[in-house]
Amino acid sequence: MTDVIDGNAVAADIREGVTECVDVLEDSGVRPGLATVLMSDDPASETYVSMKQRDCEEVGIEGIHVDVDNDAPAQELYDTIESLNDDDAVHGVLVQKPFVDQVDERRVLRTIDPVKDVDAFHPENVGRLVAGDPLFKPCTPHGIQRLLAAADVDPEGKEAVVVGRSDIVGKPMANMLFGRDEGGNATTTVCHSRTADLAEHTRRADIVVAAAGVPEFITGDMLSEGAVVVDVGINRVERNGESTLVGDVAFESAKEKASAITPVPGGVGPMTRAMLLYNTVKAAGLEADVDVPLP
Ligand code: NAD
């Protein structure tokens, strides 16, 4: 029987733990706050931001949202971030991607105060993760690490293959999988768009993390018997005249081979959202010097 890993259930446990952290902070007179910044009129980005605000409300984090006009000069965005860095009511700052053309993405990431960088994309936080001393772990790979633990999958000594080398998923995921901390110690291969023979790598993997953004391209015949498959992809496709969400993994054929697999939706997505709340209460605890019982 293949274990279909329930990301909604694991994320609900994390959120419950975050709520306890909020209570502990409030007992010390601290109300944790997360600021989201949007400089785009992309409807998907608007949806992502409002979901994050709703998540905050649910666990008792103060959600603060700032819209920056998408025609404004980039400096307005950098100034907005600076003022949130200086705002004591704000413990986490998140600037929603993608960025409009006039904005320098690297400058945005560098402008966020590293201690409020709950996405963990600031070069200092990237460096700390690579050095094995993370302040914050990036939400998607951290969520995946928690999903694997919840499914009793210990990567230690296993062959892990990460498909995708992006800064937000592939690279930090690989670092965490081969790192020395709990949930790491796997022998890790990173595949990408220039990999010559992807299936040759995925077929010898005990754990496959698919994060390429290509709909359903990891099929059962590319997997070893008993593999653990984590599907990060979120792809909108037309099926029978209707728009639907699919992952990077062809779920039905992969399920035939896998011992455990994450579904889309309901797998990695809810974990990414939960780990953002986790990082926010962690940031608030660090800033206020309050020991929070992180879940
Ligand atoms: P990205 O476009 O930045 O990177 C994709 C990576 O995949 C690149 O490194 C590229 O080299 C590699 N790639 C592309 N085509 C490939 C192929 N045919 N074979 C092998 N490698 C290939 O994407 P991203 O931001 O890392 O996101 C990846 C997917 O995950 C997207 O579908 C995105 O929507 C989704 N995503 C989901 C969550 C979540 O919470 N579930 C979070 C972030 C991203």
XYZ file of C-alpha atoms and ligand atoms in Angstrom:
339
model
C 0.000 0.000 0.000
C 1.369 3.357 -0.976
C 1.308 5.973 1.774
C -0.259 9.149 0.390
C 1.312 11.739 2.680
C -1.327 14.150 3.970
C 0.254 17.602 3.916
C -2.923 19.216 5.200
C -2.828 17.113 8.375
C 0.880 17.679 9.058
C 0.470 21.411 8.377
C -2.481 21.549 10.802
C -0.223 20.110 13.535
C 2.430 22.740 12.808
C -0.185 25.513 12.907
C -1.434 24.248 16.250
C 2.113 24.427 17.598
C 2.497 27.933 16.153
C -0.678 29.006 17.973
C 0.922 27.863 21.246
C 4.001 29.952 20.404
C 1.731 32.966 19.805
C 0.180 32.430 23.265
C 3.617 32.280 24.900
C 4.667 35.472 23.088
C 1.467 37.250 24.080
C 2.026 36.239 27.718
C 5.255 38.237 27.412
C 3.440 41.178 25.855
C 4.562 40.449 22.280
C 2.120 40.210 19.379
C 3.981 38.590 16.465
C 3.545 40.427 13.154
C 4.138 39.421 9.546
C 4.241 42.064 6.807
C 3.533 41.083 3.226
C 4.439 43.461 0.411
C 2.985 43.231 -3.077
C 4.153 45.236 -6.076
C 2.258 43.533 -8.858
C -1.217 43.251 -10.317
C -0.768 39.551 -11.040
C -3.974 37.875 -9.747
C -2.108 34.723 -8.633
C 0.255 36.825 -6.478
C -2.725 38.659 -4.992
C -4.255 35.295 -4.090
C -1.000 34.059 -2.496
C -0.731 37.190 -0.371
C -4.335 37.043 0.814
C -3.884 33.337 1.699
C -0.831 34.235 3.801
C -2.792 36.997 5.543
C -5.638 34.561 6.275
C -3.164 32.008 7.656
C -1.775 34.674 10.018
C -5.218 35.578 11.271
C -6.014 31.926 11.969
C -3.038 31.432 14.315
C -3.137 34.875 15.961
C -0.251 36.501 14.079
C -0.872 40.152 13.179
C -0.955 40.341 9.388
C 0.140 43.660 7.894
C -0.156 44.176 4.165
C 1.429 46.885 2.037
C 0.627 47.397 -1.652
C 3.165 49.263 -3.751
C 1.882 50.597 -7.072
C 3.369 48.445 -9.818
C 4.218 51.549 -11.897
C 6.070 53.210 -9.004
C 9.856 53.572 -9.119
C 11.700 50.601 -7.577
C 12.996 52.890 -4.815
C 9.480 53.003 -3.375
C 9.631 49.246 -2.793
C 13.115 49.421 -1.235
C 11.935 52.282 1.043
C 8.839 50.286 2.055
C 11.045 47.354 3.067
C 13.353 49.666 5.068
C 10.429 51.122 6.979
C 9.133 47.618 7.801
C 12.656 46.686 8.952
C 12.405 49.615 11.411
C 8.873 48.806 12.577
C 8.844 47.067 15.982
C 5.378 45.587 15.352
C 6.784 43.660 12.360
C 8.814 40.497 12.991
C 8.744 39.041 9.496
C 8.887 40.751 6.078
C 7.906 38.946 2.917
C 7.951 40.512 -0.552
C 5.738 38.493 -2.881
C 7.312 37.285 -6.133
C 7.389 37.703 -9.090
C 8.839 41.213 -9.217
C 7.975 43.882 -11.773
C 10.638 44.738 -14.373
C 12.038 47.899 -12.761
C 12.815 46.047 -9.520
C 16.193 44.430 -8.873
C 15.306 41.131 -7.206
C 18.715 40.702 -5.593
C 18.491 44.168 -4.093
C 15.054 43.335 -2.633
C 16.457 40.201 -1.004
C 19.467 42.125 0.357
C 17.280 44.945 1.729
C 15.166 42.766 4.032
C 16.713 42.674 7.505
C 18.099 39.104 7.869
C 16.447 38.740 11.290
C 13.045 39.490 9.695
C 13.756 37.426 6.569
C 11.136 34.724 7.125
C 11.483 33.466 3.532
C 15.218 32.950 4.246
C 16.322 34.269 0.841
C 18.708 37.003 2.090
C 22.303 36.081 1.103
C 23.249 35.996 4.800
C 20.523 33.440 5.499
C 21.422 31.441 2.382
C 25.029 31.423 3.588
C 24.050 30.328 7.064
C 22.013 27.432 5.659
C 24.917 26.311 3.472
C 27.287 26.644 6.454
C 25.022 24.326 8.462
C 23.973 27.097 10.882
C 20.593 28.305 9.617
C 18.754 31.148 11.322
C 15.613 30.419 9.281
C 15.101 27.497 6.919
C 13.324 28.349 3.649
C 9.674 27.362 3.915
C 9.211 24.861 1.079
C 12.253 22.619 1.722
C 11.719 22.904 5.487
C 8.113 21.815 4.993
C 9.298 18.873 2.891
C 11.753 17.852 5.605
C 8.852 17.849 8.071
C 6.632 15.849 5.700
C 9.328 13.189 5.332
C 9.719 12.996 9.109
C 5.953 12.702 9.552
C 5.963 9.792 7.093
C 8.816 8.145 9.068
C 11.249 8.599 6.199
C 14.780 9.258 7.462
C 17.003 10.389 4.567
C 20.205 9.305 6.348
C 22.272 7.046 4.111
C 19.645 7.072 1.361
C 20.031 8.189 -2.262
C 18.092 11.427 -2.752
C 17.544 13.069 -6.122
C 16.327 16.672 -6.298
C 14.955 17.662 -9.700
C 15.362 21.438 -10.041
C 18.082 23.846 -8.902
C 16.155 27.024 -8.090
C 17.234 29.274 -5.229
C 13.924 28.814 -3.423
C 13.429 25.043 -3.697
C 16.075 22.904 -5.411
C 19.284 24.381 -3.982
C 18.193 24.715 -0.328
C 16.458 21.306 -0.498
C 19.689 19.669 -1.652
C 21.635 21.431 1.095
C 19.214 20.231 3.727
C 19.153 16.674 2.381
C 22.939 16.251 2.399
C 23.490 18.419 5.493
C 24.464 16.926 8.826
C 21.301 17.881 10.708
C 18.334 15.657 11.455
C 16.402 15.086 8.242
C 19.652 15.210 6.259
C 22.644 12.916 5.700
C 21.369 11.601 2.362
C 23.662 11.099 -0.609
C 22.189 13.810 -2.777
C 22.138 14.445 -6.517
C 20.763 17.634 -8.059
C 19.296 17.311 -11.559
C 18.212 20.210 -13.758
C 17.238 21.209 -17.277
C 20.697 20.317 -18.650
C 20.878 16.890 -17.004
C 21.641 14.413 -19.788
C 19.589 11.443 -18.624
C 17.205 12.355 -15.825
C 15.609 8.914 -15.517
C 19.012 7.310 -14.982
C 19.280 9.355 -11.769
C 15.684 9.159 -10.565
C 15.621 5.357 -11.051
C 18.319 4.811 -8.454
C 16.829 7.232 -5.935
C 15.237 6.227 -2.646
C 13.814 9.757 -2.367
C 12.828 11.945 -5.338
C 11.931 15.605 -4.833
C 10.396 16.958 -8.047
C 10.625 20.763 -8.347
C 10.951 21.570 -12.038
C 7.609 23.188 -12.820
C 6.905 20.762 -15.678
C 3.447 19.148 -15.483
C 3.449 15.416 -14.667
C 6.823 14.698 -16.257
C 8.092 12.292 -13.579
C 6.354 9.046 -14.454
C 6.285 5.662 -12.713
C 8.814 4.143 -15.126
C 11.366 6.750 -13.948
C 11.148 5.545 -10.330
C 12.552 2.640 -8.367
C 10.215 0.250 -6.599
C 9.443 1.653 -3.140
C 10.730 5.178 -3.799
C 9.485 8.084 -1.677
C 8.209 10.798 -4.017
C 7.752 14.437 -3.044
C 5.944 16.535 -5.628
C 6.632 20.260 -5.285
C 5.213 21.322 -8.649
C 2.108 23.451 -8.939
C 1.074 23.621 -12.574
C -2.208 24.855 -13.955
C -3.274 22.847 -17.013
C -6.389 22.449 -19.158
C -8.089 19.042 -18.766
C -11.338 18.239 -20.553
C -11.917 21.939 -21.107
C -11.371 22.753 -17.438
C -8.464 24.373 -15.671
C -6.950 22.124 -13.005
C -3.826 21.882 -10.807
C -1.280 19.127 -11.317
C 2.167 18.484 -9.909
C 5.455 17.611 -11.593
C 4.715 13.931 -10.965
C 2.239 11.789 -12.887
C 0.505 10.761 -9.677
C -1.295 7.568 -10.750
C 1.665 5.924 -12.489
C 4.118 7.060 -9.776
C 1.837 5.703 -7.050
C 2.178 2.219 -8.581
C 5.890 2.267 -7.748
C 6.180 4.560 -4.732
C 6.068 3.494 -1.084
C 5.023 7.045 -0.173
C 4.004 10.035 -2.275
C 2.728 13.574 -1.733
C -0.408 14.616 -3.633
C -1.040 17.915 -5.455
C -2.887 19.717 -4.035
C -2.671 18.809 -0.344
C 0.987 17.827 -0.092
C 3.846 20.325 -0.074
C 1.703 23.468 -0.581
C 0.085 23.588 2.883
C 3.476 22.876 4.472
C 5.083 25.886 2.769
C 2.358 28.083 4.238
C 2.684 26.551 7.722
C 6.469 26.963 7.813
C 6.101 30.678 7.059
C 4.057 31.022 10.246
C 6.697 28.952 12.067
C 9.468 31.290 10.897
C 7.418 34.325 11.953
C 6.978 33.177 15.553
C 10.622 32.111 15.588
C 11.607 35.632 14.459
C 9.353 37.219 17.093
C 10.802 34.984 19.821
C 14.366 35.873 18.807
C 13.634 39.593 18.625
C 11.826 39.692 21.984
C 14.173 37.186 23.638
C 11.248 34.899 24.486
C 11.744 31.128 24.423
C 8.961 29.884 22.127
C 8.038 26.159 22.014
C 8.574 25.777 18.260
C 6.671 22.777 16.891
P 12.063 27.425 -11.213
O 11.404 27.615 -12.534
O 12.755 28.564 -10.555
O 13.124 26.243 -11.331
C 12.822 25.051 -12.013
C 14.053 24.188 -12.023
O 13.723 22.980 -12.687
C 15.245 24.790 -12.770
O 16.366 24.669 -11.948
C 15.383 23.937 -14.009
O 16.765 23.690 -14.330
C 14.716 22.636 -13.626
N 14.054 22.013 -14.786
C 13.188 22.578 -15.648
N 12.803 21.687 -16.590
C 13.439 20.531 -16.310
C 13.456 19.258 -16.896
N 12.729 18.982 -17.980
N 14.230 18.305 -16.344
C 14.968 18.562 -15.237
N 14.978 19.757 -14.616
C 14.231 20.731 -15.157
O 10.946 26.799 -10.283
P 10.758 26.749 -8.689
O 10.472 28.093 -8.188
O 11.843 25.934 -8.060
O 9.410 25.909 -8.631
C 9.309 24.607 -9.177
C 7.857 24.162 -9.135
O 7.456 24.101 -7.789
C 6.874 25.111 -9.800
O 5.819 24.330 -10.335
C 6.364 25.958 -8.663
O 5.069 26.471 -8.915
C 6.346 24.955 -7.567
N 6.492 25.494 -6.213
C 5.647 24.983 -5.287
C 5.754 25.376 -3.973
C 4.840 24.769 -2.975
O 4.714 25.284 -1.876
N 4.219 23.645 -3.278
C 6.718 26.325 -3.598
C 7.572 26.814 -4.561
C 7.460 26.376 -5.874
